[in-house]
């Protein structure tokens, strides 16, 4: 990639991180509507569990900057940042989360089950279960002789699930063009990674499956971009799978309403001081980006999100009788 | 040696479960607990509150997200003389670990010709109604009830929750202990108040294989379990206002199924309505209705009916979810239709 397009990617990464963060910022008050003063997950326009991605944006943008619509991404129960970076239709995604008829699946799936076939995006609420399908999508591309790739996102906790190990072995055996991306936010719900993972670095597990394993420190979009660029290019060249472990952080609770009693005191404040988005803005400014360009990108990101929320709220709920549609094709 | 106890000591099902496990851990050093978020957090659904503090990390173990591993380990521990209580956070996650459950735990006694038992409890949350969609809202009673070699129970109230848990831990067989999220008494989810009941602080058991008559009546038998019992009781209260007395049976146990209690009741009332929130086909309703029809000696005054979740994945959008989930209103409507000639 030449320097100029790299600079375009950097502006895009910044704008997309801002878009994702603003998206979550709009979810928050909407989620608590109807849930105050007494919190009840069943109430309000956004019922159910809600897993926010604040803090994890570099994992989404650093990887997805290299992707095309025909590349596949499978994401997790915490999917918003990745969906936005992959180019999932923002209006339809927002409407889906509000359970509206105009949503990606007409309200059937909701926040943990976002599917957008136009950009080959899917996610699942079952831990590590996106990995097998990513290997399959990668194998499909390979068998067709296409150079598209598949990315499977997972959390640090998911690396202890059997499906992770099966999928990595399979990808290596089949030399499938797939990149496994671990968002290491140090927790699976309340359980600290260090208390439930036999290795300090999940990237080291790549060695067991004869594929390159990369650890990216510092929750840094540029560093993710560099490492992911190499792994994805390698996969496109037919040289096989890679594993990337990204050190990131979860700035919010596991899900909204989480009391977070399992965190050491002061942890969230320490993490917030290292918020990757303002840090990235400072870096871009220091490296010569124009503040006006960043401001304009920021404003445009926010405008798109605001418009998506306005449209989603105004949209109609699905006709209940349509619940029977699509059980079978 | 229990302290003088206020007859009004009311507990949620969550509290009743954690109290039962704690009491049995104190009484029997072979009892231990494992699962995701069950130690420091005390369980996402409050089933293990306070146990880590009391019994320490050796007997109260947070596990990695490795259900096949730790549920398989529970089978091994049970075979080695421990009495593990393990939590599968949502029953919907059974897909990643079912082999350890139905091919190992449920067959250990049989395939060893009784040499090795499997005294373990697998507790797991069921049920929707709060917008969590179909990977976090299913019930799967029939899936588990169908497989021989394990007992499957679910309380509709806190009193039974404690007694069933004590019985389950002491039972020499694997027991699937389901608890319904709409009854659990978590601060972050609504709870049907009727499920919060007086719970004796001492030791008692509730049989794992007995249905209970939750309300007596002569005109119609409504059979249900868990949340459905409350829908049935709500409907029965409304019916009573027009002079109709519905009998409500709380199955308590999915496997084994207490067919005798159901048959006896329907023999008296001549009408049978079954309510559950699992998928309809091949479900609890089918099994209960078949049990009555197979009896041969019961004369029915109306065609038996069943209410369940239709055969579609549980949808997210509340507009759709509430359309397909059973409710007291649907129970009432079905009951009235069955009684029409009598009305
Ligand atoms: C098979 C399975 N087990 C358990 C869960 C419950 N669960 C949902 S999120 C989560 C923690 C996941 O941790 P991690 O993979 O690190 O992702 P993070 O939430 O930190 O983004 C757990 C245990 C699940 N959804 N699926
Ligand atoms: Mg994590």
PDB file of C-alpha atoms in Angstrom, chain B residues 71-82 84 108 118 120:
ATOM      1  CA  UNK B  71     -19.185 -30.720  32.077  1.00  0.00           C
ATOM      2  CA  UNK B  72     -17.119 -33.705  30.966  1.00  0.00           C
ATOM      3  CA  UNK B  73     -14.944 -33.124  34.028  1.00  0.00           C
ATOM      4  CA  UNK B  74     -18.081 -33.190  36.182  1.00  0.00           C
ATOM      5  CA  UNK B  75     -18.868 -36.647  34.807  1.00  0.00           C
ATOM      6  CA  UNK B  76     -15.372 -37.753  35.791  1.00  0.00           C
ATOM      7  CA  UNK B  77     -15.636 -36.169  39.220  1.00  0.00           C
ATOM      8  CA  UNK B  78     -19.019 -37.808  39.774  1.00  0.00           C
ATOM      9  CA  UNK B  79     -17.592 -41.172  38.802  1.00  0.00           C
ATOM     10  CA  UNK B  80     -14.766 -40.560  41.264  1.00  0.00           C
ATOM     11  CA  UNK B  81     -17.069 -39.960  44.215  1.00  0.00           C
ATOM     12  CA  UNK B  82     -17.648 -36.208  44.084  1.00  0.00           C
ATOM     13  CA  UNK B  84     -20.489 -31.765  41.271  1.00  0.00           C
ATOM     14  CA  UNK B 108     -22.587 -43.850  32.712  1.00  0.00           C
ATOM     15  CA  UNK B 118     -23.099 -40.170  37.917  1.00  0.00           C
ATOM     16  CA  UNK B 120     -24.154 -34.653  39.252  1.00  0.00           C
TER      17      UNK B 120
END
